[in-house]
Each structure stands twice: as C-alpha cells, then as structure tokens.
C-alpha cells in the first residue's frame, strides 16, 4: 500500500514524468522504498484513474513525449490521511540472520566470507549516506521539509552504523563459534 504514497510524496516534492520518478527513486526514496520502472508506471495509472494525480498539459503535443504528473487535491488528502494513520512495525526479515541461526546447528563453514562481503556493502552504503548528508544538509538548512528529510537520512545512517558494528562483532566472534558448533 505504500508505493502509491511514495509516488504522491515524490510528485508533491516536484511534478515529474515516470522516467524522472524512476531516477529519483534510484537516488533517494529507493534507499528505503524501492520500486521498479514498471511498478511506478502501473501505479501512476492507478493514481490517475483514482483522481489523485493528473498529467500536466504538454506544451507541444507530440507522440512519445514524456508525460509529467502533478498531485491533485484528492491525492494530497489521501497522503495526509495515510501519513496520520497508525501503522504497526513489520517484523524484520533477514536471510543473513536466519543463516546464522542455521549455522548454530550445522556449523559456520563458509560464513566468514559472506559476513565480510556484507560488512563491505554496509560500509559503502554508510559512506554514501554520509556524503549525501554532507552535500544536502549543511548547517543552517532548518526548513521543516529539510529537517524531516534529514531525519529519514539519519535513520539510514544509524541503521548502517548498527550493521557495520554488528558485523564487525560477528566476525570477531566467528573463530570462537567455529570451535563450538557443528
């Protein structure tokens, strides 16, 4: 249910075409709510049919021209309703954690390389988030919109910090664990 709301949010930030939305998802929203090009286009059609968005009139109608969309009052109202609604947290599902649990009964052979790979990936993501923070949220950018967007980014930074610390700890424990499992 959240993809249409992610699209409404992105369109309220800036009216865009489907292609522009896809690019923006890849650069920002996609860090915490991913969607394929096809999913975005399908959802744009549903949002338009529901009267939540409309295609902006083209300056020069031409075949194959990108349609840009904007949010209508009904779409803004739907986003307000959804934002204010209560929603329970979802249980976290992570195959790596399940694999570690399985290793407790079958042994840890082969896990070290993948733990190191995960650590490298989380370090890269953390560095990318920190670059975004430095670039997009300099001191003094205190608008309400910037502060809320920065909070979302800070959540990503804190999660990546957690994973890098936890994976470092797991790798330090692994040699001791290998002796006692299997």
CSV table of N, CA and C in Angstrom, one decimal:
chain,number,residue,atom,x,y,z
A,1,UNK,N,0.8,-1.2,0.0
A,1,UNK,CA,0.0,0.0,0.0
A,1,UNK,C,0.9,1.3,0.0
A,2,UNK,N,2.1,1.2,0.3
A,2,UNK,CA,2.9,2.4,0.4
A,2,UNK,C,3.5,2.9,-0.8
A,3,UNK,N,3.6,2.1,-1.9
A,3,UNK,CA,4.2,2.7,-3.1
A,3,UNK,C,3.4,3.9,-3.7
A,4,UNK,N,2.0,3.8,-3.7
A,4,UNK,CA,1.3,5.0,-4.2
A,4,UNK,C,1.6,6.2,-3.3
A,5,UNK,N,1.8,6.0,-2.1
A,5,UNK,CA,2.1,7.1,-1.2
A,5,UNK,C,3.5,7.7,-1.4
A,6,UNK,N,4.5,6.8,-1.7
A,6,UNK,CA,5.8,7.2,-2.0
A,6,UNK,C,5.8,8.0,-3.3
A,7,UNK,N,5.0,7.6,-4.3
A,7,UNK,CA,4.9,8.4,-5.5
A,7,UNK,C,4.2,9.7,-5.3
A,8,UNK,N,3.1,9.7,-4.5
A,8,UNK,CA,2.5,11.0,-4.2
A,8,UNK,C,3.5,12.0,-3.5
A,9,UNK,N,4.2,11.5,-2.6
A,9,UNK,CA,5.2,12.3,-1.9
A,9,UNK,C,6.2,12.9,-2.9
A,10,UNK,N,6.8,12.0,-3.8
A,10,UNK,CA,7.8,12.5,-4.8
A,10,UNK,C,7.1,13.5,-5.7
A,11,UNK,N,5.9,13.3,-6.1
A,11,UNK,CA,5.3,14.3,-7.0
A,11,UNK,C,4.9,15.6,-6.3
A,12,UNK,N,4.6,15.5,-5.0
A,12,UNK,CA,4.4,16.8,-4.3
A,12,UNK,C,5.7,17.6,-4.1
A,13,UNK,N,6.8,16.8,-4.0
A,13,UNK,CA,8.1,17.5,-3.9
A,13,UNK,C,8.4,18.2,-5.3
A,14,UNK,N,8.1,17.5,-6.4
A,14,UNK,CA,8.4,18.0,-7.7
A,14,UNK,C,7.6,17.2,-8.7
A,15,UNK,N,6.7,17.9,-9.5
A,15,UNK,CA,6.0,17.2,-10.6
A,15,UNK,C,7.0,16.6,-11.5
A,16,UNK,N,6.7,15.4,-11.9
A,16,UNK,CA,7.7,14.6,-12.7
A,16,UNK,C,7.1,13.6,-13.7
A,17,UNK,N,7.9,13.2,-14.6
A,17,UNK,CA,7.4,12.1,-15.5
A,17,UNK,C,7.7,10.8,-14.8
A,18,UNK,N,7.2,9.7,-15.4
A,18,UNK,CA,7.5,8.4,-14.9
A,18,UNK,C,9.0,8.1,-14.9
A,19,UNK,N,9.7,8.5,-15.9
A,19,UNK,CA,11.1,8.2,-16.0
A,19,UNK,C,11.9,9.1,-15.0
A,20,UNK,N,11.5,10.3,-14.8
A,20,UNK,CA,12.1,11.1,-13.7
A,20,UNK,C,11.8,10.5,-12.4
A,21,UNK,N,10.6,10.0,-12.1
A,21,UNK,CA,10.3,9.4,-10.8
A,21,UNK,C,11.2,8.2,-10.6
A,22,UNK,N,11.4,7.4,-11.6
A,22,UNK,CA,12.3,6.2,-11.5
A,22,UNK,C,13.7,6.6,-11.1
A,23,UNK,N,14.2,7.7,-11.8
A,23,UNK,CA,15.5,8.2,-11.4
A,23,UNK,C,15.6,8.7,-10.0
A,24,UNK,N,14.5,9.4,-9.6
A,24,UNK,CA,14.5,9.9,-8.2
A,24,UNK,C,14.4,8.8,-7.2
A,25,UNK,N,13.7,7.8,-7.5
A,25,UNK,CA,13.6,6.6,-6.6
A,25,UNK,C,15.0,6.0,-6.5
A,26,UNK,N,15.7,5.9,-7.6
A,26,UNK,CA,17.1,5.3,-7.5
A,26,UNK,C,18.0,6.2,-6.7
A,27,UNK,N,17.8,7.5,-6.6
A,27,UNK,CA,18.7,8.4,-5.9
A,27,UNK,C,18.3,8.7,-4.5
A,28,UNK,N,17.0,8.5,-4.1
A,28,UNK,CA,16.6,8.9,-2.8
A,28,UNK,C,15.6,8.0,-2.1
A,29,UNK,N,14.4,8.0,-2.6
A,29,UNK,CA,13.3,7.2,-2.0
A,29,UNK,C,13.7,5.7,-2.0
A,30,UNK,N,14.3,5.3,-3.1
A,30,UNK,CA,14.7,3.9,-3.3
A,30,UNK,C,15.6,3.3,-2.2
A,31,UNK,N,16.2,4.2,-1.4
A,31,UNK,CA,17.1,3.7,-0.4
A,31,UNK,C,16.2,3.0,0.7
A,32,UNK,N,15.0,3.4,0.9
A,32,UNK,CA,14.1,2.8,1.9
A,32,UNK,C,12.8,2.3,1.3
A,33,UNK,N,12.5,2.6,0.1
A,33,UNK,CA,11.3,2.1,-0.5
A,33,UNK,C,11.5,1.9,-2.0
A,34,UNK,N,12.0,0.7,-2.4
A,34,UNK,CA,12.3,0.5,-3.8
A,34,UNK,C,11.1,0.2,-4.7
A,35,UNK,N,11.3,0.5,-6.0
A,35,UNK,CA,10.2,0.1,-6.9
A,35,UNK,C,10.9,0.1,-8.3
A,36,UNK,N,10.3,-0.8,-9.1
A,36,UNK,CA,10.8,-0.9,-10.5
A,36,UNK,C,10.2,0.1,-11.4
A,37,UNK,N,10.7,0.3,-12.5
A,37,UNK,CA,10.2,1.2,-13.5
A,37,UNK,C,8.7,0.8,-13.8
A,38,UNK,N,8.5,-0.5,-14.0
A,38,UNK,CA,7.1,-1.0,-14.3
A,38,UNK,C,6.2,-0.7,-13.2
A,39,UNK,N,6.6,-1.0,-12.0
A,39,UNK,CA,5.7,-0.7,-10.8
A,39,UNK,C,5.3,0.7,-10.7
A,40,UNK,N,6.3,1.6,-11.0
A,40,UNK,CA,6.0,3.1,-10.9
A,40,UNK,C,5.0,3.4,-12.0
A,41,UNK,N,5.2,3.0,-13.2
A,41,UNK,CA,4.2,3.3,-14.3
A,41,UNK,C,2.8,2.7,-14.0
A,42,UNK,N,2.8,1.5,-13.5
A,42,UNK,CA,1.5,0.9,-13.2
A,42,UNK,C,0.8,1.7,-12.1
A,43,UNK,N,1.5,2.1,-11.1
A,43,UNK,CA,0.9,2.9,-10.0
A,43,UNK,C,0.5,4.3,-10.5
A,44,UNK,N,1.3,4.9,-11.4
A,44,UNK,CA,0.9,6.2,-11.9
A,44,UNK,C,-0.5,6.1,-12.6
A,45,UNK,N,-0.7,5.0,-13.3
A,45,UNK,CA,-2.0,4.8,-14.0
A,45,UNK,C,-3.1,4.7,-13.0
A,46,UNK,N,-2.9,3.9,-11.9
A,46,UNK,CA,-3.9,3.7,-10.9
A,46,UNK,C,-4.2,5.1,-10.2
A,47,UNK,N,-3.1,5.8,-9.9
A,47,UNK,CA,-3.3,7.1,-9.2
A,47,UNK,C,-4.1,8.1,-10.0
A,48,UNK,N,-3.8,8.1,-11.3
A,48,UNK,CA,-4.5,8.9,-12.3
A,48,UNK,C,-6.0,8.5,-12.4
A,49,UNK,N,-6.2,7.2,-12.5
A,49,UNK,CA,-7.6,6.7,-12.5
A,49,UNK,C,-8.4,7.0,-11.3
A,50,UNK,N,-7.7,7.1,-10.1
A,50,UNK,CA,-8.4,7.4,-8.8
A,50,UNK,C,-8.6,8.9,-8.6
A,51,UNK,N,-8.1,9.7,-9.5
A,51,UNK,CA,-8.2,11.1,-9.4
A,51,UNK,C,-7.2,11.8,-8.4
A,52,UNK,N,-6.1,11.0,-8.1
A,52,UNK,CA,-5.2,11.6,-7.2
A,52,UNK,C,-4.1,12.4,-7.9
A,53,UNK,N,-3.8,12.1,-9.2
A,53,UNK,CA,-2.9,12.9,-9.9
A,53,UNK,C,-3.4,13.1,-11.3
A,54,UNK,N,-2.8,14.0,-12.0
A,54,UNK,CA,-3.1,14.2,-13.4
A,54,UNK,C,-1.9,14.5,-14.2
A,55,UNK,N,-2.0,14.2,-15.5
A,55,UNK,CA,-0.9,14.5,-16.4
A,55,UNK,C,-0.9,16.0,-16.7
A,56,UNK,N,0.2,16.6,-16.6
A,56,UNK,CA,0.3,18.1,-16.9
A,56,UNK,C,0.1,18.2,-18.4
A,57,UNK,N,-0.6,19.3,-18.8
A,57,UNK,CA,-0.8,19.5,-20.3
A,57,UNK,C,0.6,19.7,-20.9
A,58,UNK,N,0.8,19.1,-22.1
A,58,UNK,CA,2.0,19.2,-22.8
A,58,UNK,C,2.1,20.6,-23.5
A,59,UNK,N,3.3,21.2,-23.6
A,59,UNK,CA,3.4,22.5,-24.3
A,59,UNK,C,3.2,22.2,-25.8
A,60,UNK,N,3.8,21.2,-26.3
A,60,UNK,CA,3.6,20.8,-27.7
A,60,UNK,C,3.3,19.4,-27.8
A,61,UNK,N,2.0,19.0,-28.0
A,61,UNK,CA,1.7,17.6,-28.1
A,61,UNK,C,2.5,16.9,-29.1
A,62,UNK,N,3.1,15.8,-28.7
A,62,UNK,CA,3.9,15.0,-29.6
A,62,UNK,C,3.9,13.6,-29.2
A,63,UNK,N,3.9,12.7,-30.2
A,63,UNK,CA,3.8,11.3,-29.9
A,63,UNK,C,5.1,10.9,-29.2
A,64,UNK,N,5.0,10.1,-28.2
A,64,UNK,CA,6.2,9.6,-27.5
A,64,UNK,C,6.8,10.6,-26.5
A,65,UNK,N,6.1,11.7,-26.3
A,65,UNK,CA,6.6,12.7,-25.3
A,65,UNK,C,6.3,12.2,-23.9
A,66,UNK,N,7.3,12.5,-23.0
A,66,UNK,CA,7.1,12.1,-21.6
A,66,UNK,C,5.9,12.9,-21.0
A,67,UNK,N,5.1,12.2,-20.3
A,67,UNK,CA,4.0,12.9,-19.5
A,67,UNK,C,4.5,13.2,-18.1
A,68,UNK,N,4.3,14.4,-17.7
A,68,UNK,CA,4.7,14.8,-16.4
A,68,UNK,C,3.4,14.8,-15.6
A,69,UNK,N,3.5,14.5,-14.3
A,69,UNK,CA,2.3,14.4,-13.4
A,69,UNK,C,2.4,15.3,-12.3
A,70,UNK,N,1.2,15.8,-11.8
A,70,UNK,CA,1.2,16.6,-10.6
A,70,UNK,C,0.1,16.0,-9.7
A,71,UNK,N,0.2,16.3,-8.4
A,71,UNK,CA,-0.8,15.8,-7.4
A,71,UNK,C,-2.0,16.7,-7.4
A,72,UNK,N,-3.2,16.1,-7.4
A,72,UNK,CA,-4.4,16.8,-7.3
A,72,UNK,C,-4.8,16.9,-5.8
A,73,UNK,N,-5.8,17.8,-5.4
A,73,UNK,CA,-6.2,17.9,-4.0
A,73,UNK,C,-6.6,16.5,-3.4
A,74,UNK,N,-7.3,15.7,-4.2
A,74,UNK,CA,-7.6,14.4,-3.6
A,74,UNK,C,-6.4,13.5,-3.3
A,75,UNK,N,-5.3,13.7,-4.1
A,75,UNK,CA,-4.1,12.9,-3.8
A,75,UNK,C,-3.4,13.5,-2.6
A,76,UNK,N,-3.4,14.8,-2.4
A,76,UNK,CA,-2.8,15.4,-1.2
A,76,UNK,C,-3.6,15.0,0.0
A,77,UNK,N,-5.0,14.9,-0.1
A,77,UNK,CA,-5.8,14.5,1.0
A,77,UNK,C,-5.5,13.0,1.4
A,78,UNK,N,-5.3,12.2,0.4
A,78,UNK,CA,-5.0,10.8,0.6
A,78,UNK,C,-3.7,10.6,1.3
A,79,UNK,N,-2.7,11.4,0.9
A,79,UNK,CA,-1.4,11.4,1.5
A,79,UNK,C,-1.5,11.8,3.0
A,80,UNK,N,-2.2,12.9,3.2
A,80,UNK,CA,-2.4,13.3,4.6
A,80,UNK,C,-3.1,12.3,5.4
A,81,UNK,N,-4.1,11.6,4.9
A,81,UNK,CA,-4.8,10.6,5.6
A,81,UNK,C,-3.9,9.4,6.0
A,82,UNK,N,-3.1,9.0,5.0
A,82,UNK,CA,-2.2,7.9,5.2
A,82,UNK,C,-1.1,8.3,6.1
A,83,UNK,N,-0.5,9.5,6.1
A,83,UNK,CA,0.5,9.9,7.0
A,83,UNK,C,0.1,9.9,8.4
A,84,UNK,N,-1.2,10.3,8.6
A,84,UNK,CA,-1.7,10.4,10.0
A,84,UNK,C,-2.2,9.0,10.6
A,85,UNK,N,-2.4,8.0,9.7
A,85,UNK,CA,-2.9,6.7,10.1
A,85,UNK,C,-1.9,6.0,10.9
A,86,UNK,N,-2.3,5.2,11.9
A,86,UNK,CA,-1.5,4.3,12.7
A,86,UNK,C,-1.0,3.1,11.9
A,87,UNK,N,0.2,2.7,12.0
A,87,UNK,CA,0.7,1.5,11.3
A,87,UNK,C,1.7,0.8,12.2
A,88,UNK,N,1.4,-0.5,12.4
A,88,UNK,CA,2.3,-1.2,13.3
A,88,UNK,C,3.6,-1.5,12.6
A,89,UNK,N,4.7,-1.6,13.3
A,89,UNK,CA,6.0,-2.0,12.7
A,89,UNK,C,5.9,-3.4,12.1
A,90,UNK,N,6.6,-3.7,11.0
A,90,UNK,CA,6.6,-5.0,10.5
A,90,UNK,C,7.8,-5.8,11.0
A,91,UNK,N,7.6,-7.1,11.2
A,91,UNK,CA,8.7,-7.9,11.7
A,91,UNK,C,9.9,-7.9,10.6
A,92,UNK,N,11.1,-7.8,11.2
A,92,UNK,CA,12.3,-7.7,10.3
A,92,UNK,C,12.6,-9.1,9.8
A,93,UNK,N,12.8,-9.2,8.5
A,93,UNK,CA,13.1,-10.5,7.8
A,93,UNK,C,14.5,-10.3,7.2
A,94,UNK,N,15.4,-11.1,7.6
A,94,UNK,CA,16.8,-11.0,7.0
A,94,UNK,C,17.4,-12.4,6.9
A,95,UNK,N,17.7,-12.8,5.6
A,95,UNK,CA,18.2,-14.1,5.4
A,95,UNK,C,19.6,-14.3,6.1
A,96,UNK,N,20.4,-13.3,6.2
A,96,UNK,CA,21.7,-13.5,6.9
A,96,UNK,C,21.5,-13.9,8.3
A,97,UNK,N,20.5,-13.3,9.0
A,97,UNK,CA,20.3,-13.6,10.4
A,97,UNK,C,19.8,-15.1,10.5
A,98,UNK,N,18.9,-15.5,9.6
A,98,UNK,CA,18.4,-16.8,9.5
A,98,UNK,C,19.6,-17.8,9.3
A,99,UNK,N,20.5,-17.4,8.4
A,99,UNK,CA,21.6,-18.3,8.1
A,99,UNK,C,22.5,-18.5,9.3
A,100,UNK,N,22.7,-17.4,10.1
A,100,UNK,CA,23.5,-17.5,11.3
A,100,UNK,C,22.8,-18.4,12.3
A,101,UNK,N,21.5,-18.3,12.4
A,101,UNK,CA,20.7,-19.2,13.3
A,101,UNK,C,20.9,-20.7,12.8
A,102,UNK,N,20.8,-20.9,11.5
A,102,UNK,CA,21.0,-22.3,11.0
A,102,UNK,C,22.5,-22.7,11.3
A,103,UNK,N,23.4,-21.8,11.2
A,103,UNK,CA,24.8,-22.2,11.5
A,103,UNK,C,25.0,-22.7,12.9
A,104,UNK,N,24.1,-22.3,13.8
A,104,UNK,CA,24.2,-22.7,15.2
A,104,UNK,C,24.0,-24.3,15.2
A,105,UNK,N,23.3,-24.8,14.3
A,105,UNK,CA,23.1,-26.3,14.3
A,105,UNK,C,23.9,-27.1,13.3
A,106,UNK,N,24.3,-26.4,12.2
A,106,UNK,CA,25.0,-27.1,11.1
A,106,UNK,C,26.5,-26.7,11.0
A,107,UNK,N,26.9,-25.7,11.6
A,107,UNK,CA,28.3,-25.2,11.5
A,107,UNK,C,28.4,-23.9,10.7
A,108,UNK,N,29.5,-23.3,10.9
A,108,UNK,CA,29.7,-21.9,10.4
A,108,UNK,C,30.5,-21.9,9.1
A,109,UNK,N,30.9,-23.1,8.5
A,109,UNK,CA,31.7,-23.1,7.3
A,109,UNK,C,31.1,-22.3,6.2
A,110,UNK,N,32.0,-21.4,5.7
A,110,UNK,CA,31.6,-20.6,4.5
A,110,UNK,C,30.9,-19.2,4.9
A,111,UNK,N,30.7,-19.0,6.2
A,111,UNK,CA,30.0,-17.8,6.6
A,111,UNK,C,30.9,-16.6,6.6
A,112,UNK,N,32.2,-16.8,6.9
A,112,UNK,CA,33.1,-15.6,7.1
A,112,UNK,C,33.2,-14.8,5.9
A,113,UNK,N,33.3,-15.3,4.7
A,113,UNK,CA,33.5,-14.6,3.5
A,113,UNK,C,32.2,-13.7,3.3
A,114,UNK,N,31.1,-14.3,3.5
A,114,UNK,CA,29.8,-13.6,3.3
A,114,UNK,C,29.6,-12.5,4.3
A,115,UNK,N,30.0,-12.7,5.6
A,115,UNK,CA,29.9,-11.7,6.6
A,115,UNK,C,30.8,-10.5,6.2
A,116,UNK,N,32.0,-10.8,5.7
A,116,UNK,CA,32.9,-9.7,5.2
A,116,UNK,C,32.4,-9.0,4.1
A,117,UNK,N,31.7,-9.7,3.1
A,117,UNK,CA,31.1,-9.1,2.0
A,117,UNK,C,30.0,-8.1,2.5
A,118,UNK,N,29.2,-8.6,3.4
A,118,UNK,CA,28.1,-7.8,3.9
A,118,UNK,C,28.7,-6.5,4.6
A,119,UNK,N,29.7,-6.7,5.4
A,119,UNK,CA,30.4,-5.6,6.1
A,119,UNK,C,30.8,-4.6,5.1
A,120,UNK,N,31.5,-5.0,4.0
A,120,UNK,CA,31.9,-4.1,3.0
A,120,UNK,C,30.8,-3.3,2.3
A,121,UNK,N,29.7,-4.0,2.0
A,121,UNK,CA,28.5,-3.4,1.5
A,121,UNK,C,27.9,-2.4,2.4
A,122,UNK,N,27.8,-2.7,3.7
A,122,UNK,CA,27.2,-1.7,4.6
A,122,UNK,C,28.2,-0.5,4.8
A,123,UNK,N,29.4,-0.8,4.8
A,123,UNK,CA,30.4,0.4,4.9
A,123,UNK,C,30.2,1.3,3.7
A,124,UNK,N,30.1,0.7,2.5
A,124,UNK,CA,29.9,1.5,1.3
A,124,UNK,C,28.6,2.3,1.4
A,125,UNK,N,27.5,1.7,1.9
A,125,UNK,CA,26.2,2.4,2.0
A,125,UNK,C,26.3,3.5,3.0
A,126,UNK,N,27.0,3.2,4.1
A,126,UNK,CA,27.2,4.2,5.2
A,126,UNK,C,27.9,5.4,4.6
A,127,UNK,N,29.0,5.2,3.9
A,127,UNK,CA,29.8,6.3,3.3
A,127,UNK,C,28.9,7.1,2.3
A,128,UNK,N,28.1,6.4,1.5
A,128,UNK,CA,27.2,7.1,0.6
A,128,UNK,C,26.2,8.0,1.3
A,129,UNK,N,25.6,7.5,2.4
A,129,UNK,CA,24.7,8.3,3.2
A,129,UNK,C,25.4,9.5,3.8
A,130,UNK,N,26.6,9.3,4.3
A,130,UNK,CA,27.3,10.4,4.9
A,130,UNK,C,27.6,11.4,3.9
A,131,UNK,N,27.9,11.0,2.6
A,131,UNK,CA,28.2,12.0,1.6
A,131,UNK,C,26.9,12.8,1.3
A,132,UNK,N,25.8,12.1,1.2
A,132,UNK,CA,24.5,12.8,0.9
A,132,UNK,C,24.2,13.8,2.0
A,133,UNK,N,24.5,13.3,3.3
A,133,UNK,CA,24.2,14.2,4.4
A,133,UNK,C,25.1,15.5,4.3
A,134,UNK,N,26.3,15.3,4.0
A,134,UNK,CA,27.3,16.5,3.9
A,134,UNK,C,26.8,17.4,2.7
A,135,UNK,N,26.4,16.8,1.6
A,135,UNK,CA,26.1,17.6,0.4
A,135,UNK,C,24.7,18.3,0.6
A,136,UNK,N,23.7,17.5,1.1
A,136,UNK,CA,22.3,18.0,1.1
A,136,UNK,C,21.8,18.7,2.3
A,137,UNK,N,22.6,18.5,3.4
A,137,UNK,CA,22.1,19.0,4.7
A,137,UNK,C,23.2,19.8,5.5
A,138,UNK,N,23.6,20.9,4.8
A,138,UNK,CA,24.6,21.7,5.5
A,138,UNK,C,24.0,22.4,6.7
A,139,UNK,N,24.8,22.8,7.7
A,139,UNK,CA,24.3,23.6,8.8
A,139,UNK,C,23.5,24.8,8.3
A,140,UNK,N,22.4,25.0,9.0
A,140,UNK,CA,21.6,26.2,8.7
A,140,UNK,C,20.4,25.9,7.8
A,141,UNK,N,20.4,24.7,7.2
A,141,UNK,CA,19.2,24.3,6.4
A,141,UNK,C,18.2,23.7,7.3
A,142,UNK,N,17.4,24.6,7.9
A,142,UNK,CA,16.5,24.3,9.0
A,142,UNK,C,15.0,24.3,8.6
A,143,UNK,N,14.7,24.3,7.4
A,143,UNK,CA,13.3,24.3,7.0
A,143,UNK,C,12.7,23.0,7.5
A,144,UNK,N,11.4,23.0,7.7
A,144,UNK,CA,10.7,21.8,8.2
A,144,UNK,C,10.9,20.6,7.3
A,145,UNK,N,10.8,20.9,6.0
A,145,UNK,CA,10.9,19.8,5.0
A,145,UNK,C,12.3,19.3,5.1
A,146,UNK,N,13.3,20.1,5.1
A,146,UNK,CA,14.7,19.6,5.2
A,146,UNK,C,15.0,18.8,6.5
A,147,UNK,N,14.4,19.3,7.6
A,147,UNK,CA,14.6,18.6,8.9
A,147,UNK,C,14.0,17.2,8.8
A,148,UNK,N,12.8,17.1,8.3
A,148,UNK,CA,12.2,15.8,8.2
A,148,UNK,C,12.9,14.8,7.2
A,149,UNK,N,13.4,15.4,6.1
A,149,UNK,CA,14.1,14.6,5.1
A,149,UNK,C,15.5,14.1,5.8
A,150,UNK,N,16.1,15.0,6.6
A,150,UNK,CA,17.3,14.7,7.2
A,150,UNK,C,17.1,13.6,8.3
A,151,UNK,N,15.9,13.6,9.0
A,151,UNK,CA,15.6,12.6,9.9
A,151,UNK,C,15.6,11.2,9.2
A,152,UNK,N,15.0,11.2,8.0
A,152,UNK,CA,14.9,9.9,7.3
A,152,UNK,C,16.4,9.4,7.0
A,153,UNK,N,17.2,10.4,6.5
A,153,UNK,CA,18.6,10.0,6.2
A,153,UNK,C,19.3,9.6,7.4
A,154,UNK,N,19.1,10.2,8.5
A,154,UNK,CA,19.8,9.9,9.8
A,154,UNK,C,19.4,8.4,10.2
A,155,UNK,N,18.1,8.1,9.9
A,155,UNK,CA,17.7,6.7,10.2
A,155,UNK,C,18.6,5.7,9.4
A,156,UNK,N,18.8,6.0,8.1
A,156,UNK,CA,19.6,5.2,7.3
A,156,UNK,C,21.0,5.1,7.8
A,157,UNK,N,21.6,6.3,8.2
A,157,UNK,CA,22.9,6.3,8.7
A,157,UNK,C,23.0,5.5,10.0
A,158,UNK,N,22.1,5.6,10.9
A,158,UNK,CA,22.1,4.8,12.1
A,158,UNK,C,22.0,3.3,11.9
A,159,UNK,N,21.1,2.9,10.9
A,159,UNK,CA,21.0,1.5,10.6
A,159,UNK,C,22.3,1.0,10.0
A,160,UNK,N,22.9,1.7,9.1
A,160,UNK,CA,24.2,1.2,8.5
A,160,UNK,C,25.3,1.2,9.6
A,161,UNK,N,25.3,2.2,10.5
A,161,UNK,CA,26.2,2.2,11.6
A,161,UNK,C,26.0,0.9,12.4
A,162,UNK,N,24.8,0.6,12.7
A,162,UNK,CA,24.5,-0.6,13.5
A,162,UNK,C,25.1,-1.8,12.8
A,163,UNK,N,24.7,-2.0,11.5
A,163,UNK,CA,25.2,-3.2,10.8
A,163,UNK,C,26.7,-3.3,10.7
A,164,UNK,N,27.4,-2.2,10.5
A,164,UNK,CA,28.8,-2.3,10.4
A,164,UNK,C,29.4,-2.7,11.8
A,165,UNK,N,28.9,-2.1,12.9
A,165,UNK,CA,29.3,-2.5,14.2
A,165,UNK,C,29.0,-4.0,14.5
A,166,UNK,N,27.8,-4.4,14.2
A,166,UNK,CA,27.3,-5.7,14.5
A,166,UNK,C,28.1,-6.8,13.7
A,167,UNK,N,28.3,-6.5,12.4
A,167,UNK,CA,29.1,-7.4,11.5
A,167,UNK,C,30.5,-7.5,12.0
A,168,UNK,N,31.1,-6.4,12.4
A,168,UNK,CA,32.5,-6.4,12.9
A,168,UNK,C,32.5,-7.3,14.2
A,169,UNK,N,31.5,-7.2,15.0
A,169,UNK,CA,31.5,-8.0,16.2
A,169,UNK,C,31.3,-9.5,15.9
A,170,UNK,N,30.4,-9.8,14.9
A,170,UNK,CA,30.1,-11.1,14.5
A,170,UNK,C,31.4,-11.8,13.9
A,171,UNK,N,32.1,-11.0,13.1
A,171,UNK,CA,33.4,-11.6,12.6
A,171,UNK,C,34.4,-11.8,13.6
A,172,UNK,N,34.4,-11.0,14.7
A,172,UNK,CA,35.4,-11.2,15.8
A,172,UNK,C,35.0,-12.5,16.6
A,173,UNK,N,33.7,-12.8,16.6
A,173,UNK,CA,33.2,-14.0,17.4
A,173,UNK,C,33.3,-15.2,16.6
A,174,UNK,N,33.3,-15.1,15.3
A,174,UNK,CA,33.2,-16.3,14.4
A,174,UNK,C,34.3,-17.4,14.7
A,175,UNK,N,35.6,-17.0,14.9
A,175,UNK,CA,36.5,-18.1,15.2
A,175,UNK,C,36.2,-18.9,16.4
A,176,UNK,N,35.7,-18.2,17.4
A,176,UNK,CA,35.4,-18.9,18.7
A,176,UNK,C,34.1,-19.7,18.5
A,177,UNK,N,33.2,-19.3,17.7
A,177,UNK,CA,32.0,-20.0,17.4
A,177,UNK,C,32.2,-21.3,16.6
A,178,UNK,N,33.2,-21.2,15.7
A,178,UNK,CA,33.5,-22.3,14.8
A,178,UNK,C,33.9,-23.5,15.6
A,179,UNK,N,34.6,-23.3,16.7
A,179,UNK,CA,35.1,-24.4,17.6
A,179,UNK,C,34.0,-25.1,18.3
A,180,UNK,N,32.9,-24.4,18.6
A,180,UNK,CA,31.8,-25.0,19.4
A,180,UNK,C,30.6,-25.4,18.6
A,181,UNK,N,30.6,-25.3,17.3
A,181,UNK,CA,29.4,-25.6,16.5
A,181,UNK,C,29.7,-26.7,15.5
A,182,UNK,N,28.8,-27.5,15.2
A,182,UNK,CA,29.0,-28.4,14.1
A,182,UNK,C,28.9,-29.8,14.6
